[in-house]
């Protein structure tokens, strides 16, 4: 069933409110940036087609609201994600400190089959602010944390200037893909009439 | 009009009548309804005096209309006095003229997008080459569907069933939720996973709709998180219906004014069609891998779903949950059944001979019976997949009503353009055996002229209302003597009869008359079909139980529905039809159907042991 159809990858963007999740997404999908802050309500959904190694993919990007009052939506939103993007503001220490919470909360709620190797990508956003003078989280510190969590890929970005955004999302797509399980053969049971009517016998081979 | 004082005729608040809290329902100007407690008629004859109870409630909140309806049932001593008073007090018209008050001028406007006349999409969408227009206008289920084509002129939207081509170019792939044309479609269907990944969309490219799909999932899951489940949302003219089937979510967004129950039934069939292709084992894929992207599994089946959705607006089987037979002489059908039975004894679960959507004969293994929905979904799958026509095929399929968990194997072969044999087995290596069986069946059918009889029946018209016998062929015993029925109508048959559908409850089969003069236009037929569907929903109201009779009049027609233990009859008359006369005609229709039952129904699905 190695189909010609495009694959769809679900990408969740998490992080404190105001770190620039929506702006990153807007820059990536629409190549637009607005200085005006508009809080996301619940979640926004955008799609973007990407090409990786001659294959087309559709990224289904879930831009979630950072405010705590939306955290109850977690289970519903996180289910079936292919990749999780953690965003912080390099100018706000707290937003970096909270990355750990976001990551753990995601793993609890999404309960992926292999949490150790679930693909995350970390983005340190707003590196353009004040020409980098207001920066409180050093790249070194951020990279150290990423390394400690199983070598999470790290990018420093500016949604405003579009810096590194494309590269970050390309990495996101590739990572989402890396974690894709082997395509299995879809093989449901066959009805076994002899064995007492309408029970199904277990498929001998692979159960998908 | 007022010739029958025993028949109360009351105006009803249209909004309170149905399970659909629509503020203004043009179809429901007037209904008489008898409640289920009413003792069933001794025989299947009905006479005008039996509609003796009436429902009256004019101020019911739409949301609570179903339960309220029960509470507010008032049994009245029906008399024409009541009605007159009511009308007088309304100050609408002089009592003498109240009858004319019944006919309210209503604008029935629906016509779902793709199928609608040009009004649907305005100038935005071009309708030429619509790939999923209604197939044959003879949606009678008992008609000459063969070469008949009254497809609407001007290349608008209708297409004949014969060379149906929907699916391959359907869908309008360029569209997404940002397109005007997409937003103007009157009826959308979506299938998505519980992680919000799109699986199927009727219009537009699934991947472009990934964001929309995610939104739907967010809404459903949000309600689910609170331990509840969302059933429907009404937003202006639009109704959004949700159906959750484990990890699969199905959604319909419609502004076609169809009842909620009907739309939910359509979602169930959509799910059934998906199961027919994949079985419920897909659930295991989601258990193992919540990220599972199911859409590729359904690759190449767009045409199946398009054709299915299309049949929601022309095939009564989709809401009657019954199948229809190709009319054949009794010996001819017997001959077909005999050979099916013969081959079936060699380890075949079901052997089905069909002509388009109509059953010629079917035979099932001992204790195994085929649900009409399975027959319908199987036929739709076969008829909409072009590859079945070009060669003999062997394909895994699942009959969701028989066993949703597992596959059967279907051997399919078209014996001629429309007639096909389906042999269902549990053994995946019996292709050659089934092929041999098919050759035997084909030989016998050819020799015994069954095939030519089938073709002849396809070309002939079916039940024509003009042929309704004017006198009962066998006078029923307890029939009330009535004066002869006037047949001087210019259109339609007796007493203005235009069309009818008759479902035999025990046989799970239905038959319907050909569409005749006033109903030649496919859009009118679809409208009538929708009216039947609405009637069906209100007759089988879950809140109040099944009703027995209903008489409904609007500007286009009079609908009469009559349900007994044995049958359901839906009949259409011209809008001026007299009620008492209409009821008498319905008695004759029932008698007529009974007289013809050996030809129009399949009796005694044979069983055999093996």
PDB file of N, CA and C in Angstrom, chain B residues 392-455:
ATOM      1  N   UNK B 392     -13.779 -10.262 -14.600  1.00  0.00           N
ATOM      2  CA  UNK B 392     -14.265 -10.897 -13.380  1.00  0.00           C
ATOM      3  C   UNK B 392     -13.322 -10.519 -12.251  1.00  0.00           C
ATOM      4  N   UNK B 393     -13.886 -10.350 -11.068  1.00  0.00           N
ATOM      5  CA  UNK B 393     -13.066  -9.837  -9.975  1.00  0.00           C
ATOM      6  C   UNK B 393     -13.249 -10.688  -8.731  1.00  0.00           C
ATOM      7  N   UNK B 394     -12.240 -10.653  -7.922  1.00  0.00           N
ATOM      8  CA  UNK B 394     -12.277 -11.342  -6.638  1.00  0.00           C
ATOM      9  C   UNK B 394     -11.725 -10.345  -5.633  1.00  0.00           C
ATOM     10  N   UNK B 395     -12.556  -9.966  -4.702  1.00  0.00           N
ATOM     11  CA  UNK B 395     -12.152  -8.859  -3.844  1.00  0.00           C
ATOM     12  C   UNK B 395     -12.590  -9.113  -2.408  1.00  0.00           C
ATOM     13  N   UNK B 396     -11.746  -8.761  -1.444  1.00  0.00           N
ATOM     14  CA  UNK B 396     -12.210  -8.841  -0.067  1.00  0.00           C
ATOM     15  C   UNK B 396     -13.215  -7.727   0.207  1.00  0.00           C
ATOM     16  N   UNK B 397     -14.306  -8.070   0.795  1.00  0.00           N
ATOM     17  CA  UNK B 397     -15.273  -7.063   1.222  1.00  0.00           C
ATOM     18  C   UNK B 397     -15.834  -7.472   2.580  1.00  0.00           C
ATOM     19  N   UNK B 398     -16.406  -6.510   3.248  1.00  0.00           N
ATOM     20  CA  UNK B 398     -16.998  -6.782   4.557  1.00  0.00           C
ATOM     21  C   UNK B 398     -18.468  -6.396   4.489  1.00  0.00           C
ATOM     22  N   UNK B 399     -19.318  -7.231   5.019  1.00  0.00           N
ATOM     23  CA  UNK B 399     -20.734  -6.871   5.114  1.00  0.00           C
ATOM     24  C   UNK B 399     -20.975  -6.360   6.526  1.00  0.00           C
ATOM     25  N   UNK B 400     -21.056  -5.050   6.708  1.00  0.00           N
ATOM     26  CA  UNK B 400     -21.049  -4.496   8.062  1.00  0.00           C
ATOM     27  C   UNK B 400     -22.199  -4.988   8.945  1.00  0.00           C
ATOM     28  N   UNK B 401     -23.349  -5.272   8.342  1.00  0.00           N
ATOM     29  CA  UNK B 401     -24.461  -5.742   9.180  1.00  0.00           C
ATOM     30  C   UNK B 401     -24.346  -7.229   9.476  1.00  0.00           C
ATOM     31  N   UNK B 402     -23.578  -7.901   8.682  1.00  0.00           N
ATOM     32  CA  UNK B 402     -23.413  -9.332   8.891  1.00  0.00           C
ATOM     33  C   UNK B 402     -22.278  -9.596   9.883  1.00  0.00           C
ATOM     34  N   UNK B 403     -21.140  -9.035   9.601  1.00  0.00           N
ATOM     35  CA  UNK B 403     -20.024  -9.094  10.540  1.00  0.00           C
ATOM     36  C   UNK B 403     -19.057  -7.963  10.211  1.00  0.00           C
ATOM     37  N   UNK B 404     -19.084  -6.911  11.028  1.00  0.00           N
ATOM     38  CA  UNK B 404     -18.269  -5.740  10.702  1.00  0.00           C
ATOM     39  C   UNK B 404     -16.783  -5.967  10.926  1.00  0.00           C
ATOM     40  N   UNK B 405     -16.439  -7.052  11.600  1.00  0.00           N
ATOM     41  CA  UNK B 405     -15.049  -7.234  12.013  1.00  0.00           C
ATOM     42  C   UNK B 405     -14.178  -7.877  10.942  1.00  0.00           C
ATOM     43  N   UNK B 406     -14.798  -8.611  10.043  1.00  0.00           N
ATOM     44  CA  UNK B 406     -13.958  -9.466   9.206  1.00  0.00           C
ATOM     45  C   UNK B 406     -14.366  -9.407   7.734  1.00  0.00           C
ATOM     46  N   UNK B 407     -13.449  -9.846   6.942  1.00  0.00           N
ATOM     47  CA  UNK B 407     -13.645  -9.861   5.503  1.00  0.00           C
ATOM     48  C   UNK B 407     -14.334 -11.129   5.026  1.00  0.00           C
ATOM     49  N   UNK B 408     -15.086 -10.958   3.967  1.00  0.00           N
ATOM     50  CA  UNK B 408     -15.515 -12.061   3.125  1.00  0.00           C
ATOM     51  C   UNK B 408     -14.817 -11.846   1.789  1.00  0.00           C
ATOM     52  N   UNK B 409     -14.966 -12.800   0.895  1.00  0.00           N
ATOM     53  CA  UNK B 409     -14.421 -12.613  -0.436  1.00  0.00           C
ATOM     54  C   UNK B 409     -15.554 -12.635  -1.443  1.00  0.00           C
ATOM     55  N   UNK B 410     -15.540 -11.655  -2.288  1.00  0.00           N
ATOM     56  CA  UNK B 410     -16.615 -11.520  -3.268  1.00  0.00           C
ATOM     57  C   UNK B 410     -16.080 -11.798  -4.663  1.00  0.00           C
ATOM     58  N   UNK B 411     -16.710 -12.734  -5.302  1.00  0.00           N
ATOM     59  CA  UNK B 411     -16.469 -12.942  -6.718  1.00  0.00           C
ATOM     60  C   UNK B 411     -17.547 -12.167  -7.460  1.00  0.00           C
ATOM     61  N   UNK B 412     -17.142 -11.279  -8.336  1.00  0.00           N
ATOM     62  CA  UNK B 412     -18.108 -10.420  -9.035  1.00  0.00           C
ATOM     63  C   UNK B 412     -17.900 -10.555 -10.533  1.00  0.00           C
ATOM     64  N   UNK B 413     -18.979 -10.770 -11.225  1.00  0.00           N
ATOM     65  CA  UNK B 413     -18.868 -10.832 -12.676  1.00  0.00           C
ATOM     66  C   UNK B 413     -20.120 -10.247 -13.314  1.00  0.00           C
ATOM     67  N   UNK B 414     -19.907  -9.341 -14.263  1.00  0.00           N
ATOM     68  CA  UNK B 414     -21.041  -8.771 -14.986  1.00  0.00           C
ATOM     69  C   UNK B 414     -21.432  -9.704 -16.127  1.00  0.00           C
ATOM     70  N   UNK B 415     -22.682 -10.145 -16.113  1.00  0.00           N
ATOM     71  CA  UNK B 415     -23.162 -11.041 -17.156  1.00  0.00           C
ATOM     72  C   UNK B 415     -23.580 -10.256 -18.403  1.00  0.00           C
ATOM     73  N   UNK B 416     -24.058  -9.053 -18.182  1.00  0.00           N
ATOM     74  CA  UNK B 416     -24.238  -8.116 -19.294  1.00  0.00           C
ATOM     75  C   UNK B 416     -24.012  -6.726 -18.727  1.00  0.00           C
ATOM     76  N   UNK B 417     -24.416  -5.735 -19.443  1.00  0.00           N
ATOM     77  CA  UNK B 417     -24.079  -4.380 -19.022  1.00  0.00           C
ATOM     78  C   UNK B 417     -24.552  -4.060 -17.603  1.00  0.00           C
ATOM     79  N   UNK B 418     -25.724  -4.544 -17.245  1.00  0.00           N
ATOM     80  CA  UNK B 418     -26.304  -4.167 -15.965  1.00  0.00           C
ATOM     81  C   UNK B 418     -26.441  -5.319 -14.980  1.00  0.00           C
ATOM     82  N   UNK B 419     -26.392  -6.532 -15.485  1.00  0.00           N
ATOM     83  CA  UNK B 419     -26.678  -7.680 -14.638  1.00  0.00           C
ATOM     84  C   UNK B 419     -25.375  -8.291 -14.157  1.00  0.00           C
ATOM     85  N   UNK B 420     -25.299  -8.527 -12.858  1.00  0.00           N
ATOM     86  CA  UNK B 420     -24.066  -9.073 -12.322  1.00  0.00           C
ATOM     87  C   UNK B 420     -24.349 -10.103 -11.244  1.00  0.00           C
ATOM     88  N   UNK B 421     -23.422 -11.013 -11.164  1.00  0.00           N
ATOM     89  CA  UNK B 421     -23.527 -12.090 -10.190  1.00  0.00           C
ATOM     90  C   UNK B 421     -22.480 -11.853  -9.111  1.00  0.00           C
ATOM     91  N   UNK B 422     -22.891 -11.962  -7.860  1.00  0.00           N
ATOM     92  CA  UNK B 422     -21.957 -11.834  -6.746  1.00  0.00           C
ATOM     93  C   UNK B 422     -21.996 -13.130  -5.947  1.00  0.00           C
ATOM     94  N   UNK B 423     -20.855 -13.741  -5.789  1.00  0.00           N
ATOM     95  CA  UNK B 423     -20.757 -14.941  -4.969  1.00  0.00           C
ATOM     96  C   UNK B 423     -19.847 -14.616  -3.791  1.00  0.00           C
ATOM     97  N   UNK B 424     -20.369 -14.775  -2.589  1.00  0.00           N
ATOM     98  CA  UNK B 424     -19.605 -14.415  -1.396  1.00  0.00           C
ATOM     99  C   UNK B 424     -19.170 -15.675  -0.674  1.00  0.00           C
ATOM    100  N   UNK B 425     -17.907 -15.689  -0.333  1.00  0.00           N
ATOM    101  CA  UNK B 425     -17.380 -16.867   0.337  1.00  0.00           C
ATOM    102  C   UNK B 425     -16.430 -16.449   1.449  1.00  0.00           C
ATOM    103  N   UNK B 426     -16.115 -17.389   2.311  1.00  0.00           N
ATOM    104  CA  UNK B 426     -15.171 -17.089   3.377  1.00  0.00           C
ATOM    105  C   UNK B 426     -13.774 -17.576   3.023  1.00  0.00           C
ATOM    106  N   UNK B 427     -13.667 -18.215   1.913  1.00  0.00           N
ATOM    107  CA  UNK B 427     -12.383 -18.824   1.591  1.00  0.00           C
ATOM    108  C   UNK B 427     -11.653 -17.987   0.556  1.00  0.00           C
ATOM    109  N   UNK B 428     -10.428 -17.594   0.913  1.00  0.00           N
ATOM    110  CA  UNK B 428      -9.701 -16.659   0.051  1.00  0.00           C
ATOM    111  C   UNK B 428      -9.092 -17.344  -1.167  1.00  0.00           C
ATOM    112  N   UNK B 429      -9.155 -18.672  -1.199  1.00  0.00           N
ATOM    113  CA  UNK B 429      -8.519 -19.344  -2.337  1.00  0.00           C
ATOM    114  C   UNK B 429      -9.522 -20.043  -3.240  1.00  0.00           C
ATOM    115  N   UNK B 430     -10.762 -19.550  -3.226  1.00  0.00           N
ATOM    116  CA  UNK B 430     -11.774 -20.266  -4.002  1.00  0.00           C
ATOM    117  C   UNK B 430     -12.142 -19.545  -5.296  1.00  0.00           C
ATOM    118  N   UNK B 431     -11.236 -18.715  -5.756  1.00  0.00           N
ATOM    119  CA  UNK B 431     -11.547 -17.976  -6.979  1.00  0.00           C
ATOM    120  C   UNK B 431     -11.944 -18.911  -8.114  1.00  0.00           C
ATOM    121  N   UNK B 432     -11.147 -19.949  -8.331  1.00  0.00           N
ATOM    122  CA  UNK B 432     -11.410 -20.804  -9.496  1.00  0.00           C
ATOM    123  C   UNK B 432     -12.693 -21.606  -9.324  1.00  0.00           C
ATOM    124  N   UNK B 433     -12.941 -21.986  -8.095  1.00  0.00           N
ATOM    125  CA  UNK B 433     -14.212 -22.668  -7.845  1.00  0.00           C
ATOM    126  C   UNK B 433     -15.390 -21.740  -8.165  1.00  0.00           C
ATOM    127  N   UNK B 434     -15.299 -20.493  -7.694  1.00  0.00           N
ATOM    128  CA  UNK B 434     -16.392 -19.557  -7.922  1.00  0.00           C
ATOM    129  C   UNK B 434     -16.524 -19.222  -9.399  1.00  0.00           C
ATOM    130  N   UNK B 435     -15.403 -19.195 -10.052  1.00  0.00           N
ATOM    131  CA  UNK B 435     -15.436 -18.947 -11.488  1.00  0.00           C
ATOM    132  C   UNK B 435     -16.224 -20.062 -12.187  1.00  0.00           C
ATOM    133  N   UNK B 436     -15.956 -21.291 -11.777  1.00  0.00           N
ATOM    134  CA  UNK B 436     -16.712 -22.413 -12.343  1.00  0.00           C
ATOM    135  C   UNK B 436     -18.200 -22.272 -12.056  1.00  0.00           C
ATOM    136  N   UNK B 437     -18.488 -21.880 -10.823  1.00  0.00           N
ATOM    137  CA  UNK B 437     -19.894 -21.694 -10.449  1.00  0.00           C
ATOM    138  C   UNK B 437     -20.540 -20.645 -11.346  1.00  0.00           C
ATOM    139  N   UNK B 438     -19.810 -19.575 -11.551  1.00  0.00           N
ATOM    140  CA  UNK B 438     -20.353 -18.504 -12.376  1.00  0.00           C
ATOM    141  C   UNK B 438     -20.652 -19.003 -13.795  1.00  0.00           C
ATOM    142  N   UNK B 439     -19.745 -19.781 -14.342  1.00  0.00           N
ATOM    143  CA  UNK B 439     -19.955 -20.296 -15.696  1.00  0.00           C
ATOM    144  C   UNK B 439     -21.230 -21.134 -15.737  1.00  0.00           C
ATOM    145  N   UNK B 440     -21.401 -21.952 -14.709  1.00  0.00           N
ATOM    146  CA  UNK B 440     -22.626 -22.763 -14.659  1.00  0.00           C
ATOM    147  C   UNK B 440     -23.862 -21.879 -14.602  1.00  0.00           C
ATOM    148  N   UNK B 441     -23.822 -20.898 -13.707  1.00  0.00           N
ATOM    149  CA  UNK B 441     -24.979 -20.007 -13.562  1.00  0.00           C
ATOM    150  C   UNK B 441     -25.260 -19.298 -14.883  1.00  0.00           C
ATOM    151  N   UNK B 442     -24.193 -18.811 -15.480  1.00  0.00           N
ATOM    152  CA  UNK B 442     -24.358 -18.053 -16.716  1.00  0.00           C
ATOM    153  C   UNK B 442     -24.987 -18.911 -17.816  1.00  0.00           C
ATOM    154  N   UNK B 443     -24.519 -20.145 -17.916  1.00  0.00           N
ATOM    155  CA  UNK B 443     -25.079 -21.048 -18.914  1.00  0.00           C
ATOM    156  C   UNK B 443     -26.557 -21.294 -18.700  1.00  0.00           C
ATOM    157  N   UNK B 444     -26.887 -21.590 -17.472  1.00  0.00           N
ATOM    158  CA  UNK B 444     -28.292 -21.885 -17.180  1.00  0.00           C
ATOM    159  C   UNK B 444     -29.169 -20.665 -17.443  1.00  0.00           C
ATOM    160  N   UNK B 445     -28.684 -19.501 -17.006  1.00  0.00           N
ATOM    161  CA  UNK B 445     -29.490 -18.290 -17.185  1.00  0.00           C
ATOM    162  C   UNK B 445     -29.690 -17.983 -18.673  1.00  0.00           C
ATOM    163  N   UNK B 446     -28.650 -18.245 -19.452  1.00  0.00           N
ATOM    164  CA  UNK B 446     -28.767 -17.979 -20.878  1.00  0.00           C
ATOM    165  C   UNK B 446     -29.743 -18.950 -21.529  1.00  0.00           C
ATOM    166  N   UNK B 447     -29.588 -20.217 -21.174  1.00  0.00           N
ATOM    167  CA  UNK B 447     -30.437 -21.232 -21.790  1.00  0.00           C
ATOM    168  C   UNK B 447     -31.894 -21.047 -21.416  1.00  0.00           C
ATOM    169  N   UNK B 448     -32.131 -20.695 -20.176  1.00  0.00           N
ATOM    170  CA  UNK B 448     -33.522 -20.594 -19.728  1.00  0.00           C
ATOM    171  C   UNK B 448     -34.100 -19.209 -20.005  1.00  0.00           C
ATOM    172  N   UNK B 449     -33.384 -18.421 -20.775  1.00  0.00           N
ATOM    173  CA  UNK B 449     -33.877 -17.094 -21.165  1.00  0.00           C
ATOM    174  C   UNK B 449     -34.053 -16.133 -20.001  1.00  0.00           C
ATOM    175  N   UNK B 450     -33.502 -16.486 -18.860  1.00  0.00           N
ATOM    176  CA  UNK B 450     -33.648 -15.565 -17.728  1.00  0.00           C
ATOM    177  C   UNK B 450     -32.955 -14.243 -18.028  1.00  0.00           C
ATOM    178  N   UNK B 451     -31.785 -14.329 -18.610  1.00  0.00           N
ATOM    179  CA  UNK B 451     -31.050 -13.088 -18.903  1.00  0.00           C
ATOM    180  C   UNK B 451     -31.833 -12.166 -19.829  1.00  0.00           C
ATOM    181  N   UNK B 452     -32.455 -12.766 -20.845  1.00  0.00           N
ATOM    182  CA  UNK B 452     -33.209 -11.907 -21.757  1.00  0.00           C
ATOM    183  C   UNK B 452     -34.453 -11.362 -21.069  1.00  0.00           C
ATOM    184  N   UNK B 453     -35.023 -12.158 -20.178  1.00  0.00           N
ATOM    185  CA  UNK B 453     -36.166 -11.654 -19.416  1.00  0.00           C
ATOM    186  C   UNK B 453     -35.743 -10.472 -18.536  1.00  0.00           C
ATOM    187  N   UNK B 454     -34.558 -10.588 -17.978  1.00  0.00           N
ATOM    188  CA  UNK B 454     -34.054  -9.500 -17.131  1.00  0.00           C
ATOM    189  C   UNK B 454     -33.901  -8.234 -17.954  1.00  0.00           C
ATOM    190  N   UNK B 455     -33.323  -8.398 -19.131  1.00  0.00           N
ATOM    191  CA  UNK B 455     -33.141  -7.223 -19.982  1.00  0.00           C
ATOM    192  C   UNK B 455     -34.473  -6.628 -20.401  1.00  0.00           C
TER     193      UNK B 455
END
